GROMACS .gro file of C-alpha atoms in nm:
model
  480
    1MET     CA    1   7.807   8.981   3.164
    2ASN     CA    2   7.763   9.330   3.089
    3ARG     CA    3   8.027   9.624   2.990
    4ARG     CA    4   8.043   9.750   3.387
    5GLN     CA    5   8.041   9.397   3.503
    6GLN     CA    6   8.375   9.323   3.227
    7LYS     CA    7   8.527   9.672   3.274
    8ARG     CA    8   8.507   9.602   3.705
    9THR     CA    9   8.669   9.255   3.672
   10ALA     CA   10   8.926   9.354   3.443
   11GLN     CA   11   8.945   9.659   3.715
   12GLU     CA   12   9.034   9.405   3.991
   13SER     CA   13   9.322   9.167   3.793
   14GLY     CA   14   9.514   9.439   3.946
   15PRO     CA   15   9.888   9.576   3.793
   16ALA     CA   16  10.080   9.313   3.818
   17THR     CA   17   9.824   9.130   3.544
   18ALA     CA   18   9.850   9.436   3.331
   19ALA     CA   19  10.219   9.462   3.346
   20ALA     CA   20  10.247   9.129   3.229
   21ALA     CA   21  10.032   9.207   2.967
   22GLY     CA   22  10.182   9.513   2.835
   23ALA     CA   23  10.521   9.272   2.812
   24ALA     CA   24  10.305   8.999   2.623
   25SER     CA   25  10.183   9.293   2.416
   26ALA     CA   26  10.557   9.469   2.345
   27THR     CA   27  10.713   9.129   2.252
   28ALA     CA   28  10.355   8.982   2.037
   29ALA     CA   29  10.447   9.293   1.831
   30THR     CA   30  10.710   9.097   1.653
   31LYS     CA   31  10.511   8.821   1.572
   32HIS     CA   32  10.255   8.665   1.281
   33GLN     CA   33  10.095   8.347   1.180
   34SER     CA   34  10.324   8.101   1.086
   35GLY     CA   35  10.323   7.696   1.049
   36LYS     CA   36  10.028   7.547   1.059
   37THR     CA   37   9.744   7.831   0.988
   38TRP     CA   38   9.383   7.906   0.860
   39GLY     CA   39   9.218   8.205   0.672
   40ARG     CA   40   9.327   8.370   0.423
   41ALA     CA   41   9.621   8.311   0.188
   42ARG     CA   42   9.914   8.377   0.302
   43ASP     CA   43  10.109   8.207   0.046
   44ILE     CA   44  10.049   8.347  -0.306
   45THR     CA   45  10.139   8.364  -0.657
   46ILE     CA   46  10.220   8.698  -0.874
   47GLY     CA   47   9.921   8.661  -1.059
   48THR     CA   48   9.682   8.693  -0.671
   49ALA     CA   49   9.925   8.975  -0.570
   50LEU     CA   50   9.918   9.133  -0.960
   51SER     CA   51   9.543   9.076  -0.944
   52SER     CA   52   9.496   9.269  -0.638
   53LEU     CA   53   9.640   9.581  -0.802
   54PHE     CA   54   9.429   9.528  -1.054
   55MET     CA   55   9.105   9.466  -0.831
   56MET     CA   56   9.228   9.786  -0.646
   57ALA     CA   57   9.256  10.084  -0.974
   58VAL     CA   58   8.940   9.899  -1.123
   59THR     CA   59   8.707   9.897  -0.803
   60PRO     CA   60   8.657  10.258  -0.829
   61LEU     CA   61   8.671  10.330  -1.155
   62THR     CA   62   8.369  10.078  -1.175
   63VAL     CA   63   8.171  10.286  -0.877
   64ALA     CA   64   8.261  10.617  -1.115
   65TYR     CA   65   8.185  10.477  -1.396
   66PHE     CA   66   7.848  10.383  -1.307
   67TRP     CA   67   7.736  10.717  -1.064
   68HIS     CA   68   7.835  10.910  -1.444
   69ALA     CA   69   7.561  10.656  -1.623
   70CYS     CA   70   7.294  10.726  -1.379
   71ASP     CA   71   7.360  11.105  -1.327
   72ALA     CA   72   7.454  11.212  -1.667
   73HIS     CA   73   7.266  10.939  -1.874
   74ARG     CA   74   6.948  10.783  -1.695
   75CYS     CA   75   7.186  10.451  -1.563
   76ASP     CA   76   7.235  10.445  -1.954
   77ILE     CA   77   7.591  10.221  -1.903
   78VAL     CA   78   7.716  10.259  -2.272
   79LEU     CA   79   7.602  10.598  -2.358
   80PRO     CA   80   7.901  10.740  -2.096
   81VAL     CA   81   8.189  10.593  -2.367
   82ALA     CA   82   8.001  10.680  -2.695
   83PRO     CA   83   8.199  10.980  -2.712
   84LEU     CA   84   8.483  10.788  -2.709
   85VAL     CA   85   8.333  10.567  -2.938
   86SER     CA   86   8.239  10.849  -3.199
   87LEU     CA   87   8.658  11.005  -3.126
   88ALA     CA   88   8.841  10.706  -3.249
   89ALA     CA   89   8.580  10.688  -3.539
   90ALA     CA   90   8.704  11.026  -3.666
   91GLY     CA   91   9.050  10.927  -3.600
   92ASN     CA   92   9.054  11.244  -3.337
   93LEU     CA   93   9.120  11.009  -2.999
   94THR     CA   94   9.448  11.090  -2.833
   95GLY     CA   95   9.602  11.109  -2.457
   96ALA     CA   96   9.435  11.442  -2.454
   97THR     CA   97   9.136  11.421  -2.520
   98PHE     CA   98   9.112  11.033  -2.320
   99TRP     CA   99   9.196  11.253  -2.047
  100ASN     CA  100   8.936  11.449  -2.057
  101TRP     CA  101   8.692  11.193  -2.084
  102PHE     CA  102   8.803  11.039  -1.801
  103LYS     CA  103   8.800  11.351  -1.574
  104GLY     CA  104   8.416  11.388  -1.687
  105LEU     CA  105   8.367  11.046  -1.527
  106TRP     CA  106   8.451  11.221  -1.157
  107PRO     CA  107   8.158  11.391  -0.928
  108THR     CA  108   8.310  11.755  -0.810
  109PRO     CA  109   8.437  11.779  -0.448
  110THR     CA  110   8.219  12.019  -0.208
  111THR     CA  111   8.286  12.157   0.121
  112ALA     CA  112   7.904  12.037   0.181
  113GLY     CA  113   7.971  11.689   0.068
  114PHE     CA  114   8.263  11.630   0.315
  115GLN     CA  115   8.090  11.775   0.641
  116LEU     CA  116   7.788  11.551   0.523
  117TYR     CA  117   8.013  11.249   0.485
  118TYR     CA  118   8.233  11.291   0.811
  119GLY     CA  119   8.000  11.472   1.014
  120TRP     CA  120   7.825  11.108   0.946
  121LEU     CA  121   8.103  10.902   1.049
  122ILE     CA  122   8.154  11.089   1.400
  123PHE     CA  123   7.805  11.053   1.477
  124GLN     CA  124   7.857  10.652   1.364
  125ILE     CA  125   8.142  10.592   1.615
  126VAL     CA  126   7.981  10.788   1.845
  127MET     CA  127   7.640  10.599   1.826
  128TYR     CA  128   7.870  10.326   1.843
  129LEU     CA  129   8.021  10.308   2.167
  130ALA     CA  130   7.787  10.518   2.339
  131VAL     CA  131   7.458  10.360   2.312
  132PRO     CA  132   7.376  10.111   2.569
  133SER     CA  133   7.523   9.711   2.393
  134LYS     CA  134   7.486   9.378   2.422
  135ILE     CA  135   7.802   9.180   2.476
  136GLY     CA  136   7.856   8.966   2.150
  137HIS     CA  137   8.150   8.699   2.138
  138GLY     CA  138   8.358   8.620   1.828
  139GLN     CA  139   8.462   8.211   1.728
  140THR     CA  140   8.876   8.137   1.802
  141THR     CA  141   9.085   8.284   1.592
  142PRO     CA  142   9.393   8.115   1.417
  143ALA     CA  143   9.590   8.251   1.753
  144GLY     CA  144   9.408   8.139   1.949
  145TYR     CA  145   9.191   8.443   2.066
  146LYS     CA  146   8.818   8.476   2.141
  147LEU     CA  147   8.713   8.855   2.165
  148ASP     CA  148   8.414   9.056   2.225
  149TYR     CA  149   8.189   9.273   2.050
  150LEU     CA  150   7.984   9.569   2.149
  151VAL     CA  151   7.657   9.474   2.019
  152ASN     CA  152   7.413   9.737   1.936
  153GLY     CA  153   7.354   9.798   1.574
  154LEU     CA  154   6.982   9.739   1.590
  155ARG     CA  155   6.966  10.025   1.787
  156VAL     CA  156   7.174  10.244   1.653
  157TRP     CA  157   6.992  10.153   1.340
  158PHE     CA  158   6.615  10.257   1.488
  159ILE     CA  159   6.803  10.605   1.651
  160THR     CA  160   6.940  10.699   1.398
  161HIS     CA  161   6.619  10.651   1.133
  162ALA     CA  162   6.465  10.852   1.363
  163LEU     CA  163   6.675  11.138   1.388
  164PHE     CA  164   6.674  11.155   1.030
  165PHE     CA  165   6.295  11.140   0.964
  166ALA     CA  166   6.239  11.394   1.225
  167LEU     CA  167   6.466  11.640   1.137
  168SER     CA  168   6.424  11.637   0.770
  169LEU     CA  169   5.999  11.530   0.760
  170GLY     CA  170   5.956  11.659   1.101
  171LEU     CA  171   6.114  11.996   1.162
  172ASN     CA  172   6.246  12.072   0.782
  173LEU     CA  173   6.620  12.141   0.895
  174PHE     CA  174   6.714  12.021   0.606
  175PRO     CA  175   6.518  11.799   0.253
  176ALA     CA  176   6.467  11.424   0.364
  177SER     CA  177   6.694  11.420  -0.024
  178ILE     CA  178   6.978  11.543   0.116
  179ILE     CA  179   7.175  11.229   0.025
  180HIS     CA  180   7.039  11.225  -0.305
  181ASP     CA  181   7.113  11.599  -0.358
  182ASN     CA  182   7.525  11.527  -0.245
  183TRP     CA  183   7.510  11.218  -0.399
  184GLY     CA  184   7.807  11.281  -0.631
  185ALA     CA  185   8.021  11.501  -0.378
  186LEU     CA  186   7.982  11.251  -0.075
  187LEU     CA  187   8.146  10.977  -0.321
  188VAL     CA  188   8.459  11.187  -0.348
  189ALA     CA  189   8.454  11.220   0.015
  190ALA     CA  190   8.368  10.856   0.070
  191ASN     CA  191   8.657  10.718  -0.120
  192THR     CA  192   8.900  10.963   0.032
  193TYR     CA  193   8.847  10.837   0.428
  194GLY     CA  194   8.815  10.471   0.191
  195TYR     CA  195   9.173  10.557   0.091
  196PHE     CA  196   9.278  10.691   0.460
  197LEU     CA  197   9.145  10.344   0.613
  198THR     CA  198   9.335  10.133   0.393
  199ALA     CA  199   9.673  10.312   0.426
  200PHE     CA  200   9.593  10.334   0.821
  201ALA     CA  201   9.488   9.944   0.851
  202TYR     CA  202   9.808   9.855   0.702
  203ILE     CA  203  10.038  10.134   0.891
  204LYS     CA  204   9.861  10.031   1.195
  205ALA     CA  205   9.927   9.635   1.127
  206ASN     CA  206  10.322   9.662   1.088
  207LEU     CA  207  10.367   9.950   1.365
  208PHE     CA  208  10.099   9.857   1.631
  209PRO     CA  209   9.898   9.556   1.592
  210SER     CA  210   9.579   9.518   1.832
  211HIS     CA  211   9.686   9.098   1.788
  212ALA     CA  212  10.008   9.066   1.662
  213GLU     CA  213   9.974   8.670   1.658
  214ASP     CA  214   9.704   8.698   1.370
  215ARG     CA  215   9.828   8.877   1.137
  216LYS     CA  216   9.905   8.735   0.793
  217PHE     CA  217  10.217   8.884   0.548
  218SER     CA  218  10.208   8.730   0.224
  219GLY     CA  219  10.562   8.874   0.093
  220SER     CA  220  10.348   9.111  -0.117
  221VAL     CA  221  10.243   9.409  -0.005
  222LEU     CA  222   9.973   9.455  -0.283
  223TYR     CA  223   9.817   9.126  -0.151
  224ASP     CA  224   9.874   9.254   0.168
  225VAL     CA  225   9.781   9.630   0.129
  226PHE     CA  226   9.394   9.472  -0.052
  227MET     CA  227   9.346   9.173   0.204
  228GLY     CA  228   9.467   9.308   0.466
  229VAL     CA  229   9.739   9.212   0.740
  230GLU     CA  230   9.560   9.257   1.087
  231PHE     CA  231   9.319   8.993   1.137
  232ASN     CA  232   9.072   9.183   1.379
  233PRO     CA  233   9.218   9.560   1.414
  234ARG     CA  234   9.098   9.777   1.722
  235ILE     CA  235   9.164  10.115   1.900
  236GLY     CA  236   9.138  10.032   2.280
  237LYS     CA  237   8.854   9.731   2.375
  238TRP     CA  238   8.599   9.806   2.165
  239PHE     CA  239   8.616   9.984   1.882
  240ASP     CA  240   8.667   9.726   1.629
  241PHE     CA  241   8.772   9.846   1.293
  242LYS     CA  242   8.557   9.532   1.133
  243LEU     CA  243   8.236   9.519   1.250
  244PHE     CA  244   8.197   9.938   1.277
  245HIS     CA  245   8.336  10.019   0.940
  246ASN     CA  246   8.094   9.691   0.788
  247GLY     CA  247   7.782   9.812   0.996
  248ARG     CA  248   7.779  10.155   1.085
  249PRO     CA  249   7.866  10.371   0.809
  250GLY     CA  250   7.793  10.112   0.548
  251ILE     CA  251   7.478   9.906   0.582
  252ILE     CA  252   7.285  10.195   0.872
  253ALA     CA  253   7.339  10.392   0.566
  254TRP     CA  254   7.173  10.149   0.283
  255THR     CA  255   6.808  10.222   0.393
  256LEU     CA  256   6.903  10.587   0.465
  257ILE     CA  257   7.002  10.619   0.076
  258ASN     CA  258   6.700  10.436   0.012
  259ALA     CA  259   6.468  10.667   0.169
  260SER     CA  260   6.675  10.984   0.068
  261PHE     CA  261   6.667  10.893  -0.308
  262ALA     CA  262   6.233  10.821  -0.232
  263ALA     CA  263   6.212  11.156  -0.070
  264ALA     CA  264   6.363  11.272  -0.411
  265GLN     CA  265   6.184  11.093  -0.653
  266TYR     CA  266   5.878  11.198  -0.465
  267GLN     CA  267   5.999  11.568  -0.547
  268GLN     CA  268   6.037  11.468  -0.947
  269ILE     CA  269   5.754  11.340  -1.018
  270GLY     CA  270   5.480  11.409  -0.724
  271TYR     CA  271   5.455  11.053  -0.569
  272VAL     CA  272   5.707  10.793  -0.503
  273THR     CA  273   5.641  10.487  -0.769
  274ASN     CA  274   5.555  10.086  -0.610
  275SER     CA  275   5.904   9.974  -0.747
  276MET     CA  276   6.091  10.234  -0.485
  277VAL     CA  277   5.841  10.123  -0.220
  278LEU     CA  278   5.912   9.749  -0.323
  279VAL     CA  279   6.301   9.785  -0.304
  280ASN     CA  280   6.312   9.999  -0.028
  281ILE     CA  281   6.104   9.707   0.151
  282LEU     CA  282   6.349   9.450   0.051
  283HIS     CA  283   6.611   9.615   0.140
  284ALA     CA  284   6.505   9.695   0.506
  285ILE     CA  285   6.431   9.314   0.607
  286TYR     CA  286   6.829   9.216   0.477
  287VAL     CA  287   6.941   9.521   0.684
  288LEU     CA  288   6.699   9.507   0.986
  289ASP     CA  289   6.803   9.119   1.035
  290PHE     CA  290   7.104   9.239   0.979
  291PHE     CA  291   7.145   9.427   1.278
  292TYR     CA  292   6.865   9.171   1.502
  293ASN     CA  293   7.137   8.914   1.457
  294GLU     CA  294   7.398   9.107   1.472
  295ASP     CA  295   7.586   8.860   1.683
  296TRP     CA  296   7.498   8.580   1.463
  297TYR     CA  297   7.754   8.760   1.249
  298LEU     CA  298   8.071   8.760   1.439
  299ARG     CA  299   8.040   8.402   1.268
  300THR     CA  300   8.009   8.433   0.959
  301ILE     CA  301   8.336   8.488   0.724
  302ASP     CA  302   8.365   8.808   0.724
  303ILE     CA  303   8.416   8.836   1.070
  304CYS     CA  304   8.628   8.459   1.101
  305HIS     CA  305   8.790   8.486   0.800
  306ASP     CA  306   8.834   8.842   0.628
  307HIS     CA  307   9.177   9.014   0.740
  308PHE     CA  308   9.108   9.429   0.738
  309GLY     CA  309   9.292   9.568   0.385
  310PHE     CA  310   9.146   9.755   0.086
  311TYR     CA  311   8.916   9.485   0.012
  312LEU     CA  312   8.662   9.568   0.352
  313ALA     CA  313   8.802   9.952   0.419
  314TRP     CA  314   8.721  10.088   0.113
  315GLY     CA  315   8.473   9.828   0.033
  316ASP     CA  316   8.232   9.926   0.310
  317SER     CA  317   8.321  10.254   0.301
  318VAL     CA  318   8.242  10.293  -0.082
  319TRP     CA  319   8.148  10.033  -0.289
  320LEU     CA  320   7.886   9.885  -0.072
  321PRO     CA  321   7.706  10.206  -0.021
  322TYR     CA  322   7.699  10.329  -0.343
  323MET     CA  323   7.684   9.954  -0.583
  324TYR     CA  324   7.428   9.796  -0.343
  325THR     CA  325   7.208  10.071  -0.397
  326LEU     CA  326   7.198  10.121  -0.717
  327GLN     CA  327   6.805  10.010  -0.778
  328SER     CA  328   6.715  10.298  -0.566
  329HIS     CA  329   6.919  10.544  -0.795
  330TYR     CA  330   6.822  10.378  -1.097
  331LEU     CA  331   6.448  10.452  -0.979
  332VAL     CA  332   6.483  10.833  -0.941
  333ARG     CA  333   6.596  10.828  -1.305
  334ASN     CA  334   6.360  10.589  -1.460
  335PRO     CA  335   6.044  10.571  -1.242
  336VAL     CA  336   5.880  10.236  -1.311
  337ASP     CA  337   5.513  10.168  -1.214
  338LEU     CA  338   5.523   9.795  -1.145
  339SER     CA  339   5.173   9.559  -1.208
  340LEU     CA  340   5.013   9.473  -0.904
  341PRO     CA  341   5.103   9.070  -1.030
  342PHE     CA  342   5.428   9.164  -1.092
  343PHE     CA  343   5.471   9.340  -0.745
  344LEU     CA  344   5.347   9.023  -0.556
  345PHE     CA  345   5.531   8.815  -0.712
  346THR     CA  346   5.871   8.960  -0.702
  347LEU     CA  347   5.728   9.061  -0.324
  348ALA     CA  348   5.736   8.668  -0.303
  349ILE     CA  349   6.037   8.589  -0.466
  350GLY     CA  350   6.179   8.834  -0.174
  351VAL     CA  351   6.034   8.653   0.076
  352THR     CA  352   6.083   8.295  -0.011
  353GLY     CA  353   6.480   8.436  -0.080
  354TYR     CA  354   6.419   8.554   0.250
  355TYR     CA  355   6.268   8.277   0.467
  356ILE     CA  356   6.537   8.047   0.348
  357PHE     CA  357   6.843   8.270   0.407
  358ARG     CA  358   6.693   8.239   0.778
  359ALA     CA  359   6.650   7.945   0.828
  360VAL     CA  360   6.935   7.802   0.700
  361ASN     CA  361   7.115   8.031   0.947
  362HIS     CA  362   6.909   7.933   1.209
  363GLN     CA  363   7.001   7.622   1.251
  364LYS     CA  364   7.353   7.643   1.251
  365ASP     CA  365   7.281   7.912   1.534
  366ILE     CA  366   7.076   7.685   1.729
  367ALA     CA  367   7.299   7.366   1.653
  368ARG     CA  368   7.575   7.556   1.787
  369ARG     CA  369   7.422   7.707   2.096
  370THR     CA  370   7.308   7.363   2.181
  371ASP     CA  371   7.617   7.207   2.116
  372GLY     CA  372   7.360   7.016   1.889
  373ASN     CA  373   7.151   6.863   2.109
  374CYS     CA  374   6.843   7.044   1.898
  375LEU     CA  375   6.598   6.881   1.684
  376ILE     CA  376   6.651   6.987   1.284
  377TRP     CA  377   6.324   6.974   1.098
  378GLY     CA  378   6.160   6.749   1.399
  379ARG     CA  379   6.464   6.532   1.453
  380PRO     CA  380   6.778   6.541   1.665
  381ALA     CA  381   7.026   6.713   1.483
  382ARG     CA  382   7.388   6.515   1.287
  383VAL     CA  383   7.665   6.653   1.326
  384LEU     CA  384   8.008   6.597   1.298
  385ARG     CA  385   8.236   6.651   1.618
  386THR     CA  386   8.560   6.813   1.468
  387GLU     CA  387   8.887   6.914   1.617
  388PHE     CA  388   9.124   7.192   1.511
  389THR     CA  389   9.453   7.328   1.625
  390THR     CA  390   9.516   7.685   1.658
  391SER     CA  391   9.901   7.850   1.607
  392ASP     CA  392   9.948   7.842   2.012
  393GLY     CA  393   9.955   7.510   1.992
  394LYS     CA  394   9.617   7.456   2.186
  395LEU     CA  395   9.364   7.192   2.083
  396HIS     CA  396   8.973   7.311   2.008
  397ARG     CA  397   8.661   7.132   1.958
  398SER     CA  398   8.373   7.239   1.731
  399MET     CA  399   8.109   7.040   1.555
  400LEU     CA  400   7.941   7.076   1.138
  401LEU     CA  401   7.606   7.022   1.121
  402VAL     CA  402   7.541   6.766   0.832
  403SER     CA  403   7.144   6.746   0.889
  404GLY     CA  404   6.867   7.014   0.768
  405PHE     CA  405   6.918   7.223   0.476
  406TRP     CA  406   7.330   7.220   0.600
  407GLY     CA  407   7.277   6.829   0.409
  408VAL     CA  408   7.111   6.905   0.160
  409SER     CA  409   7.420   7.159   0.053
  410ARG     CA  410   7.713   7.340   0.188
  411HIS     CA  411   7.593   7.726   0.174
  412PHE     CA  412   7.201   7.621   0.130
  413ASN     CA  413   7.148   8.007   0.291
  414TYR     CA  414   7.355   8.153  -0.033
  415VAL     CA  415   7.056   8.037  -0.217
  416GLY     CA  416   6.856   8.289  -0.034
  417ASP     CA  417   7.068   8.525  -0.051
  418LEU     CA  418   7.074   8.513  -0.431
  419LEU     CA  419   6.676   8.479  -0.421
  420ILE     CA  420   6.657   8.864  -0.270
  421SER     CA  421   6.938   9.004  -0.458
  422LEU     CA  422   6.727   8.883  -0.761
  423ALA     CA  423   6.414   9.010  -0.618
  424MET     CA  424   6.574   9.337  -0.596
  425CYS     CA  425   6.660   9.391  -0.911
  426LEU     CA  426   6.359   9.245  -1.037
  427ALA     CA  427   6.183   9.553  -0.895
  428CYS     CA  428   6.334   9.841  -1.154
  429GLY     CA  429   6.143   9.605  -1.395
  430PHE     CA  430   6.249   9.562  -1.781
  431GLU     CA  431   6.287   9.871  -1.914
  432GLY     CA  432   6.582   9.799  -2.161
  433HIS     CA  433   6.865   9.901  -1.848
  434ILE     CA  434   7.115   9.635  -1.759
  435LEU     CA  435   7.211   9.848  -1.462
  436PRO     CA  436   6.968   9.779  -1.230
  437TYR     CA  437   7.101   9.363  -1.258
  438PHE     CA  438   7.448   9.402  -1.152
  439TYR     CA  439   7.415   9.365  -0.837
  440PHE     CA  440   7.240   8.977  -0.882
  441VAL     CA  441   7.516   8.947  -1.139
  442TYR     CA  442   7.794   9.096  -0.878
  443MET     CA  443   7.616   8.857  -0.577
  444THR     CA  444   7.644   8.561  -0.771
  445ILE     CA  445   7.990   8.568  -0.856
  446LEU     CA  446   8.096   8.729  -0.493
  447LEU     CA  447   7.864   8.406  -0.302
  448LEU     CA  448   8.056   8.140  -0.539
  449HIS     CA  449   8.412   8.294  -0.484
  450ARG     CA  450   8.332   8.310  -0.097
  451ILE     CA  451   8.210   7.947  -0.115
  452ARG     CA  452   8.581   7.850  -0.264
  453ARG     CA  453   8.760   8.068   0.038
  454ASP     CA  454   8.508   7.958   0.274
  455ASP     CA  455   8.602   7.540   0.150
  456ALA     CA  456   8.978   7.647   0.174
  457ARG     CA  457   8.971   7.780   0.487
  458CYS     CA  458   8.810   7.452   0.686
  459LYS     CA  459   9.005   7.265   0.514
  460GLY     CA  460   9.313   7.461   0.652
  461LYS     CA  461   9.145   7.437   0.954
  462TYR     CA  462   8.961   7.132   1.025
  463GLY     CA  463   9.216   6.932   0.806
  464LYS     CA  464   9.084   6.532   0.768
  465TYR     CA  465   8.767   6.635   0.936
  466TRP     CA  466   8.671   6.894   0.653
  467ASP     CA  467   8.741   6.554   0.433
  468GLN     CA  468   8.491   6.380   0.585
  469TYR     CA  469   8.208   6.662   0.631
  470MET     CA  470   8.243   6.689   0.226
  471LYS     CA  471   8.189   6.321   0.183
  472LEU     CA  472   7.844   6.353   0.444
  473VAL     CA  473   7.749   6.656   0.224
  474PRO     CA  474   7.905   6.664  -0.140
  475TYR     CA  475   7.699   6.870  -0.272
  476LYS     CA  476   7.748   7.284  -0.215
  477VAL     CA  477   7.602   7.598  -0.449
  478ARG     CA  478   7.751   7.622  -0.791
  479LEU     CA  479   7.664   7.722  -1.156
  480GLN     CA  480   7.758   7.381  -1.258
   0.00000   0.00000   0.00000
């Protein structure tokens, strides 16, 4: 069913249905998840609350520090603290000198930076709502909702990139290096939006939630701001905060940022190094796969588990575009020409990782679409039939795949993820800097933590069936 048909169906439901829906909405405004549920933590400790405050304080500093390291010290992450060490050694480190050093880490805001960022954001909102879309279907939420989504990311990606290259390289209306040239100012603008979005999401969750029964309150404002209260905040029927902010200003920007840094490298040294080409290729494979399989993303932990708070609001606005593109930023400051054997070796690691990542996810997706009536590795799929209850008291049936890659290990797709991440970093070579390898370290920590969160979520959702599943598939991706 397309959007026009769905709209007509809603209109045909009549005013009585609309009035009933309005009354239900008013009643729901005071509701939230209670009793047995699953998803992000609800009952937390003071340590968890304080760690939320720590993350909200440290992550913006980390992004600013890394930006300064690249902008002023060719991506050397040690040199920015050298002035502090010298002052301390001379006994001249005071509150005033520390504050001056701290202020120096941050870029200067500019009018152009704000215009570029918010112009970009508005453009992506228009594209998200206006470009013809397929309708994707999410999984059942803890409160029993099953939401529809606009799935048009691949079309928007092509439109965005075609316009960018046509206007910059074709018509010369602006340099293709425009993102690189305003990178610091864009960081300031992105932070203002990330913090605004975090505050707006928290206020909206408390005052006018989209699906009140799916909210979670922990009793800690710090934790609720960080991890979010609303599960699927929306404006209207179609503007979904989670899908839009992760996919559009974040992931569509990812490949544009890389292309702009490649253009900047060309301006500086007269050619684009094969390492920069490789980074652009590997990142593009990952991004295009995301949008080609955008409907699949609706069934991942980001949509099915995470609520919308600082973690996603600021993370998608700032952390993703700035920390996921460190390799291209590094290669502008430190051009690297890879030998052909090492280029091919790194490309092979990335392609192998992508194959594993896609094959593993494809097995689970096809098993779900066929209700387990399919072949996995040439044999009938083995599945564990399960039941779970949503907080509205309704019983639902589902299944867990226990053959193919999913019979070897839980989350084997993360092996592919980590191989792709490693290849992205290896493309920067070994020039004595550790900054370009931050992404692999970060992804390792993120995915291992995600495994723990997903296990807790699935234990809460499936109960005894998850215990059976763990006996059938005892292994999971881990470092110990």
